PDB file of C-alpha atoms in Angstrom:
ATOM      1  CA  MET A   1      -0.020  -0.026  -0.066  1.00 32.00           C
ATOM      2  CA  ASN A   2       1.873   3.219  -1.094  1.00 34.00           C
ATOM      3  CA  ALA A   3      -0.291   6.110   0.854  1.00 40.00           C
ATOM      4  CA  GLY A   4      -3.536   5.586  -0.971  1.00 38.00           C
ATOM      5  CA  THR A   5      -2.191   6.037  -4.487  1.00 41.00           C
ATOM      6  CA  THR A   6      -2.688   2.934  -5.650  1.00 43.00           C
ATOM      7  CA  THR A   7      -6.611   2.817  -7.534  1.00 57.00           C
ATOM      8  CA  ASP A   8      -6.951  -0.755  -7.850  1.00 60.00           C
ATOM      9  CA  TRP A   9      -9.977  -1.262  -5.727  1.00 58.00           C
ATOM     10  CA  ARG A  10      -9.708  -5.056  -6.028  1.00 61.00           C
ATOM     11  CA  GLU A  11      -7.166  -4.564  -3.038  1.00 66.00           C
ATOM     12  CA  LYS A  12      -8.504  -4.985   0.305  1.00 66.00           C
ATOM     13  CA  GLU A  13      -5.633  -2.517   1.684  1.00 71.00           C
ATOM     14  CA  LEU A  14      -6.749   0.263  -0.460  1.00 68.00           C
ATOM     15  CA  ALA A  15     -10.451   0.211   0.851  1.00 65.00           C
ATOM     16  CA  GLN A  16      -9.163   0.003   4.413  1.00 73.00           C
ATOM     17  CA  TRP A  17      -7.136   2.798   3.982  1.00 64.00           C
ATOM     18  CA  TYR A  18      -9.376   4.740   2.216  1.00 68.00           C
ATOM     19  CA  ASN A  19     -12.433   4.069   4.939  1.00 62.00           C
ATOM     20  CA  LYS A  20      -9.636   5.097   7.871  1.00 70.00           C
ATOM     21  CA  ASN A  21      -8.496   8.192   6.104  1.00 64.00           C
ATOM     22  CA  MET A  22     -10.254   9.687   3.364  1.00 67.00           C
ATOM     23  CA  ARG A  23     -14.006   8.837   3.713  1.00 66.00           C
ATOM     24  CA  GLY A  24     -14.608  11.532   6.181  1.00 71.00           C
ATOM     25  CA  SER A  25     -17.761  11.968   8.296  1.00 77.00           C
ATOM     26  CA  LEU A  26     -20.948  11.600   6.311  1.00 86.00           C
ATOM     27  CA  GLU A  27     -23.186  13.194   8.783  1.00 92.00           C
ATOM     28  CA  GLY A  28     -23.631  16.473   7.071  1.00 93.00           C
ATOM     29  CA  TYR A  29     -23.942  15.017   3.739  1.00 95.00           C
ATOM     30  CA  ALA A  30     -26.499  12.767   4.829  1.00 95.00           C
ATOM     31  CA  ALA A  31     -28.376  15.597   6.074  1.00 96.00           C
ATOM     32  CA  LEU A  32     -28.515  17.144   2.836  1.00 97.00           C
ATOM     33  CA  PHE A  33     -30.992  14.416   1.481  1.00 97.00           C
ATOM     34  CA  GLY A  34     -33.056  14.306   4.035  1.00 96.00           C
ATOM     35  CA  PHE A  35     -34.031  10.863   4.372  1.00 97.00           C
ATOM     36  CA  ASP A  36     -37.170   9.511   4.885  1.00 96.00           C
ATOM     37  CA  LYS A  37     -39.474   6.076   4.766  1.00 96.00           C
ATOM     38  CA  ASN A  38     -40.730   7.098   1.389  1.00 97.00           C
ATOM     39  CA  ASP A  39     -37.268   6.951  -0.043  1.00 98.00           C
ATOM     40  CA  ASP A  40     -35.720   4.763  -2.517  1.00 98.00           C
ATOM     41  CA  VAL A  41     -31.959   5.522  -2.198  1.00 98.00           C
ATOM     42  CA  LEU A  42     -29.114   4.617  -4.612  1.00 98.00           C
ATOM     43  CA  ASP A  43     -25.486   4.931  -3.595  1.00 98.00           C
ATOM     44  CA  LEU A  44     -23.109   4.881  -6.578  1.00 98.00           C
ATOM     45  CA  GLY A  45     -19.690   3.829  -5.302  1.00 94.00           C
ATOM     46  CA  CYS A  46     -21.137   3.137  -1.841  1.00 95.00           C
ATOM     47  CA  GLY A  47     -18.048   2.180  -0.293  1.00 91.00           C
ATOM     48  CA  ASP A  48     -18.561   0.587   3.152  1.00 92.00           C
ATOM     49  CA  GLY A  49     -22.530   1.543   2.992  1.00 94.00           C
ATOM     50  CA  THR A  50     -22.243   4.155   5.986  1.00 94.00           C
ATOM     51  CA  LEU A  51     -24.540   6.123   3.812  1.00 96.00           C
ATOM     52  CA  LEU A  52     -27.002   3.327   3.133  1.00 97.00           C
ATOM     53  CA  ALA A  53     -27.196   2.386   6.807  1.00 96.00           C
ATOM     54  CA  MET A  54     -27.872   6.114   7.553  1.00 96.00           C
ATOM     55  CA  ALA A  55     -30.780   6.328   5.004  1.00 97.00           C
ATOM     56  CA  ALA A  56     -32.019   2.515   5.917  1.00 97.00           C
ATOM     57  CA  LYS A  57     -32.161   3.922   9.874  1.00 95.00           C
ATOM     58  CA  LYS A  58     -34.633   6.662   8.184  1.00 96.00           C
ATOM     59  CA  GLY A  59     -36.879   3.815   6.764  1.00 96.00           C
ATOM     60  CA  ALA A  60     -35.606   4.086   3.131  1.00 97.00           C
ATOM     61  CA  ARG A  61     -35.401   1.283   1.195  1.00 97.00           C
ATOM     62  CA  VAL A  62     -31.509   1.169  -0.415  1.00 98.00           C
ATOM     63  CA  THR A  63     -29.337   0.083  -3.276  1.00 98.00           C
ATOM     64  CA  GLY A  64     -25.547   0.202  -3.199  1.00 97.00           C
ATOM     65  CA  VAL A  65     -23.122  -0.198  -6.211  1.00 97.00           C
ATOM     66  CA  ASP A  66     -19.462  -0.916  -5.851  1.00 94.00           C
ATOM     67  CA  ILE A  67     -16.543  -2.496  -7.729  1.00 91.00           C
ATOM     68  CA  SER A  68     -14.608  -3.600  -4.404  1.00 89.00           C
ATOM     69  CA  ASP A  69     -15.462  -6.897  -2.826  1.00 91.00           C
ATOM     70  CA  ALA A  70     -14.007  -5.585   0.258  1.00 89.00           C
ATOM     71  CA  GLN A  71     -16.462  -2.491   0.307  1.00 91.00           C
ATOM     72  CA  LEU A  72     -19.232  -4.649  -0.506  1.00 94.00           C
ATOM     73  CA  ASP A  73     -18.486  -6.821   2.687  1.00 93.00           C
ATOM     74  CA  ASN A  74     -18.390  -3.840   4.818  1.00 92.00           C
ATOM     75  CA  ALA A  75     -21.460  -2.568   3.632  1.00 94.00           C
ATOM     76  CA  ARG A  76     -23.057  -6.119   4.202  1.00 96.00           C
ATOM     77  CA  ALA A  77     -21.770  -5.741   7.573  1.00 95.00           C
ATOM     78  CA  ALA A  78     -23.175  -2.268   7.996  1.00 94.00           C
ATOM     79  CA  LEU A  79     -26.646  -3.358   6.542  1.00 96.00           C
ATOM     80  CA  LYS A  80     -27.217  -6.677   8.616  1.00 94.00           C
ATOM     81  CA  GLY A  81     -30.618  -7.084   9.313  1.00 91.00           C
ATOM     82  CA  VAL A  82     -31.865  -4.317   7.552  1.00 93.00           C
ATOM     83  CA  LYS A  83     -34.553  -5.932   4.610  1.00 89.00           C
ATOM     84  CA  ASN A  84     -35.222  -3.194   2.418  1.00 91.00           C
ATOM     85  CA  ALA A  85     -31.310  -3.204   1.189  1.00 96.00           C
ATOM     86  CA  ARG A  86     -29.527  -4.821  -1.825  1.00 97.00           C
ATOM     87  CA  LEU A  87     -25.821  -4.433  -3.102  1.00 97.00           C
ATOM     88  CA  ILE A  88     -24.527  -4.893  -6.238  1.00 97.00           C
ATOM     89  CA  LYS A  89     -21.048  -5.227  -7.554  1.00 96.00           C
ATOM     90  CA  SER A  90     -20.624  -3.052 -10.825  1.00 95.00           C
ATOM     91  CA  THR A  91     -18.877  -0.398 -12.433  1.00 94.00           C
ATOM     92  CA  LEU A  92     -20.529   2.896 -13.078  1.00 95.00           C
ATOM     93  CA  GLN A  93     -20.149   2.620 -16.685  1.00 95.00           C
ATOM     94  CA  GLU A  94     -21.926  -0.774 -16.337  1.00 96.00           C
ATOM     95  CA  ILE A  95     -24.760  -0.253 -14.364  1.00 96.00           C
ATOM     96  CA  ASN A  96     -28.194   0.126 -15.093  1.00 97.00           C
ATOM     97  CA  PHE A  97     -31.651   0.610 -13.643  1.00 98.00           C
ATOM     98  CA  ALA A  98     -35.395   1.129 -14.802  1.00 98.00           C
ATOM     99  CA  ASP A  99     -36.765   4.365 -15.264  1.00 98.00           C
ATOM    100  CA  ASN A 100     -38.158   6.122 -12.223  1.00 98.00           C
ATOM    101  CA  SER A 101     -36.486   3.534  -9.961  1.00 98.00           C
ATOM    102  CA  PHE A 102     -35.173   6.130  -7.159  1.00 98.00           C
ATOM    103  CA  THR A 103     -36.035   9.071  -5.252  1.00 98.00           C
ATOM    104  CA  LYS A 104     -32.613  10.186  -4.330  1.00 98.00           C
ATOM    105  CA  VAL A 105     -28.998   9.499  -5.720  1.00 98.00           C
ATOM    106  CA  SER A 106     -25.659   9.921  -4.215  1.00 98.00           C
ATOM    107  CA  ILE A 107     -22.396   9.747  -6.136  1.00 97.00           C
ATOM    108  CA  ARG A 108     -19.647  10.523  -3.432  1.00 95.00           C
ATOM    109  CA  LYS A 109     -15.838  10.572  -4.183  1.00 92.00           C
ATOM    110  CA  ALA A 110     -16.513   8.227  -7.012  1.00 93.00           C
ATOM    111  CA  ILE A 111     -17.445   9.984 -10.287  1.00 95.00           C
ATOM    112  CA  HIS A 112     -13.399  11.038 -10.414  1.00 93.00           C
ATOM    113  CA  HIS A 113     -12.959   7.337 -11.796  1.00 92.00           C
ATOM    114  CA  LEU A 114     -14.871   8.291 -14.974  1.00 95.00           C
ATOM    115  CA  THR A 115     -13.712  10.121 -18.161  1.00 95.00           C
ATOM    116  CA  ASN A 116     -15.973  13.443 -19.299  1.00 96.00           C
ATOM    117  CA  ASP A 117     -18.030  11.764 -21.770  1.00 97.00           C
ATOM    118  CA  GLU A 118     -18.491   8.576 -19.117  1.00 96.00           C
ATOM    119  CA  LYS A 119     -19.637  11.077 -16.658  1.00 97.00           C
ATOM    120  CA  GLY A 120     -22.266  12.734 -18.890  1.00 97.00           C
ATOM    121  CA  GLN A 121     -23.713   9.096 -19.815  1.00 97.00           C
ATOM    122  CA  LEU A 122     -24.331   8.292 -16.154  1.00 98.00           C
ATOM    123  CA  ILE A 123     -25.625  11.529 -15.202  1.00 98.00           C
ATOM    124  CA  ASP A 124     -27.952  10.848 -18.314  1.00 98.00           C
ATOM    125  CA  LYS A 125     -28.902   7.515 -16.872  1.00 98.00           C
ATOM    126  CA  ILE A 126     -29.502   8.781 -13.369  1.00 98.00           C
ATOM    127  CA  HIS A 127     -31.896  11.454 -14.828  1.00 98.00           C
ATOM    128  CA  HIS A 128     -33.838   8.687 -16.201  1.00 98.00           C
ATOM    129  CA  TRP A 129     -33.540   6.357 -13.072  1.00 98.00           C
ATOM    130  CA  LEU A 130     -34.811   9.211 -10.700  1.00 98.00           C
ATOM    131  CA  LYS A 131     -38.490   9.851 -10.370  1.00 98.00           C
ATOM    132  CA  PRO A 132     -39.958  13.248 -10.989  1.00 97.00           C
ATOM    133  CA  GLY A 133     -38.633  15.709  -8.131  1.00 97.00           C
ATOM    134  CA  GLY A 134     -35.639  13.189  -7.522  1.00 98.00           C
ATOM    135  CA  ILE A 135     -32.381  14.435  -6.209  1.00 98.00           C
ATOM    136  CA  LEU A 136     -28.963  13.822  -7.332  1.00 98.00           C
ATOM    137  CA  ILE A 137     -26.017  14.999  -5.011  1.00 98.00           C
ATOM    138  CA  ILE A 138     -22.485  14.758  -6.235  1.00 98.00           C
ATOM    139  CA  GLU A 139     -19.649  15.450  -3.921  1.00 97.00           C
ATOM    140  CA  ASP A 140     -15.881  14.919  -5.298  1.00 96.00           C
ATOM    141  CA  MET A 141     -12.921  16.291  -6.579  1.00 96.00           C
ATOM    142  CA  ILE A 142     -15.010  18.901  -8.432  1.00 98.00           C
ATOM    143  CA  LEU A 143     -12.421  21.942  -8.773  1.00 98.00           C
ATOM    144  CA  THR A 144     -13.611  25.688  -8.560  1.00 98.00           C
ATOM    145  CA  PHE A 145     -11.339  26.843 -11.378  1.00 98.00           C
ATOM    146  CA  ALA A 146     -10.804  25.542 -14.620  1.00 98.00           C
ATOM    147  CA  LEU A 147      -9.374  21.782 -14.883  1.00 97.00           C
ATOM    148  CA  HIS A 148      -6.485  22.917 -17.417  1.00 97.00           C
ATOM    149  CA  ARG A 149      -5.455  25.643 -15.025  1.00 97.00           C
ATOM    150  CA  ARG A 150      -4.304  22.992 -11.921  1.00 97.00           C
ATOM    151  CA  ASP A 151      -0.485  23.699 -12.606  1.00 97.00           C
ATOM    152  CA  GLU A 152      -1.074  27.621 -11.824  1.00 97.00           C
ATOM    153  CA  ASN A 153      -3.468  27.250  -9.072  1.00 98.00           C
ATOM    154  CA  ARG A 154      -1.229  24.728  -7.188  1.00 97.00           C
ATOM    155  CA  PRO A 155      -0.554  27.522  -4.561  1.00 97.00           C
ATOM    156  CA  LEU A 156      -4.301  27.968  -3.943  1.00 98.00           C
ATOM    157  CA  VAL A 157      -4.716  24.272  -3.748  1.00 98.00           C
ATOM    158  CA  GLU A 158      -1.770  23.918  -1.019  1.00 97.00           C
ATOM    159  CA  LYS A 159      -3.193  26.762   0.875  1.00 97.00           C
ATOM    160  CA  ASP A 160      -6.848  25.265   0.867  1.00 97.00           C
ATOM    161  CA  ALA A 161      -5.919  21.781   1.550  1.00 96.00           C
ATOM    162  CA  ALA A 162      -3.813  22.734   4.535  1.00 96.00           C
ATOM    163  CA  VAL A 163      -6.762  23.991   6.058  1.00 96.00           C
ATOM    164  CA  TYR A 164      -9.194  21.407   4.633  1.00 93.00           C
ATOM    165  CA  TYR A 165      -7.003  18.315   5.718  1.00 92.00           C
ATOM    166  CA  GLY A 166      -5.467  19.947   8.547  1.00 93.00           C
ATOM    167  CA  ALA A 167      -2.525  18.422  10.165  1.00 93.00           C
ATOM    168  CA  ASN A 168      -3.506  15.114   8.288  1.00 91.00           C
ATOM    169  CA  TRP A 169      -2.496  17.117   4.843  1.00 93.00           C
ATOM    170  CA  PRO A 170       1.336  15.984   4.789  1.00 93.00           C
ATOM    171  CA  ALA A 171       0.112  12.386   4.963  1.00 89.00           C
ATOM    172  CA  PHE A 172      -2.476  12.561   2.428  1.00 88.00           C
ATOM    173  CA  ARG A 173      -0.752  14.828  -0.283  1.00 92.00           C
ATOM    174  CA  GLU A 174       0.690  11.988  -2.254  1.00 90.00           C
ATOM    175  CA  ALA A 175      -2.594  10.400  -2.700  1.00 88.00           C
ATOM    176  CA  PHE A 176      -4.503  13.848  -3.456  1.00 92.00           C
ATOM    177  CA  TYR A 177      -2.255  14.757  -6.153  1.00 94.00           C
ATOM    178  CA  THR A 178      -2.782  11.150  -7.727  1.00 91.00           C
ATOM    179  CA  THR A 179      -6.329  12.070  -7.769  1.00 91.00           C
ATOM    180  CA  MET A 180      -5.910  15.308  -9.247  1.00 95.00           C
ATOM    181  CA  TYR A 181      -3.326  14.527 -12.240  1.00 94.00           C
ATOM    182  CA  LYS A 182      -3.575  10.963 -12.528  1.00 92.00           C
ATOM    183  CA  GLU A 183      -7.293  10.188 -12.451  1.00 92.00           C
ATOM    184  CA  LEU A 184     -10.096  11.996 -13.886  1.00 94.00           C
ATOM    185  CA  PRO A 185     -11.382  15.078 -11.707  1.00 96.00           C
ATOM    186  CA  CYS A 186     -13.497  17.651 -13.348  1.00 97.00           C
ATOM    187  CA  ASP A 187     -14.652  21.104 -12.710  1.00 98.00           C
ATOM    188  CA  LEU A 188     -17.548  22.886 -11.988  1.00 98.00           C
ATOM    189  CA  ALA A 189     -18.045  24.336 -15.513  1.00 97.00           C
ATOM    190  CA  GLN A 190     -18.025  20.601 -16.958  1.00 97.00           C
ATOM    191  CA  LEU A 191     -20.056  18.703 -14.286  1.00 98.00           C
ATOM    192  CA  THR A 192     -22.746  21.826 -14.555  1.00 97.00           C
ATOM    193  CA  HIS A 193     -22.995  21.264 -18.172  1.00 97.00           C
ATOM    194  CA  HIS A 194     -23.495  17.668 -17.939  1.00 98.00           C
ATOM    195  CA  LEU A 195     -26.457  18.649 -15.434  1.00 98.00           C
ATOM    196  CA  LEU A 196     -27.939  21.100 -17.306  1.00 98.00           C
ATOM    197  CA  PHE A 197     -27.728  19.284 -20.497  1.00 96.00           C
ATOM    198  CA  THR A 198     -29.532  16.313 -19.268  1.00 96.00           C
ATOM    199  CA  GLY A 199     -32.376  18.346 -17.620  1.00 97.00           C
ATOM    200  CA  PHE A 200     -31.394  18.750 -13.860  1.00 98.00           C
ATOM    201  CA  HIS A 201     -32.173  21.825 -12.185  1.00 97.00           C
ATOM    202  CA  ILE A 202     -29.303  22.922 -10.192  1.00 98.00           C
ATOM    203  CA  VAL A 203     -30.317  23.496  -6.434  1.00 98.00           C
ATOM    204  CA  LYS A 204     -26.970  24.475  -4.653  1.00 98.00           C
ATOM    205  CA  ILE A 205     -23.373  24.153  -5.065  1.00 98.00           C
ATOM    206  CA  VAL A 206     -21.114  24.131  -2.070  1.00 97.00           C
ATOM    207  CA  SER A 207     -17.187  24.504  -2.397  1.00 97.00           C
ATOM    208  CA  PRO A 208     -15.478  24.401   1.129  1.00 96.00           C
ATOM    209  CA  ALA A 209     -12.325  24.108  -0.883  1.00 97.00           C
ATOM    210  CA  CYS A 210     -11.006  25.190  -4.043  1.00 98.00           C
ATOM    211  CA  PHE A 211     -10.979  21.349  -5.288  1.00 97.00           C
ATOM    212  CA  MET A 212     -14.030  19.937  -3.622  1.00 97.00           C
ATOM    213  CA  SER A 213     -17.569  20.692  -4.449  1.00 97.00           C
ATOM    214  CA  THR A 214     -20.751  19.195  -3.418  1.00 97.00           C
ATOM    215  CA  VAL A 215     -23.348  20.001  -5.967  1.00 98.00           C
ATOM    216  CA  ILE A 216     -27.058  19.141  -5.590  1.00 98.00           C
ATOM    217  CA  ALA A 217     -29.517  18.831  -8.466  1.00 98.00           C
ATOM    218  CA  GLU A 218     -33.252  18.034  -8.698  1.00 98.00           C
ATOM    219  CA  LYS A 219     -34.729  16.208 -11.633  1.00 98.00           C
TER     220      LYS A 219
END
């Protein structure tokens, strides 16, 4: 395990490292959804199932999708005893559901694994999967500046990351820049284009750092 820079999610050690170091608290994120007993919730890249368990506790029916066997094992443990839950092993590119299947969809720290075209294709599919008035929330490395300006914004990134990650920033730096340069992050202009073009209404954008954004969109 090399400080989280490996991106092969078949590795159990990567899942363990991510859950301990990079997942972060989900309390505030979960609150954005306002889960209740009338919800059908889909979490794409569900990880250890924490968000699904939170939704299920509110009475929601939950579906989780992940490519990692280790994370799916964790999610099964988190959802033990929950009747209205299902977990599916699949890539985000291959997964599909019937139209009008869900009221709320989450993609947290997973969409940066997709190319720009794949992001657009997935968002289009989600628009079909959601019921009218349904909510999609995406939280990830979504840059507030243009993607091609990563290098010139490096000082701003360093400044924001030192505040965002605090004392952990030196330990996270290598993994962070692997995501920024070797994986497939996007900027707000790219993501909002996909959402608006597909037919979503953007409800709110929150960017606690120049490299991190949460986007709430409604069908």
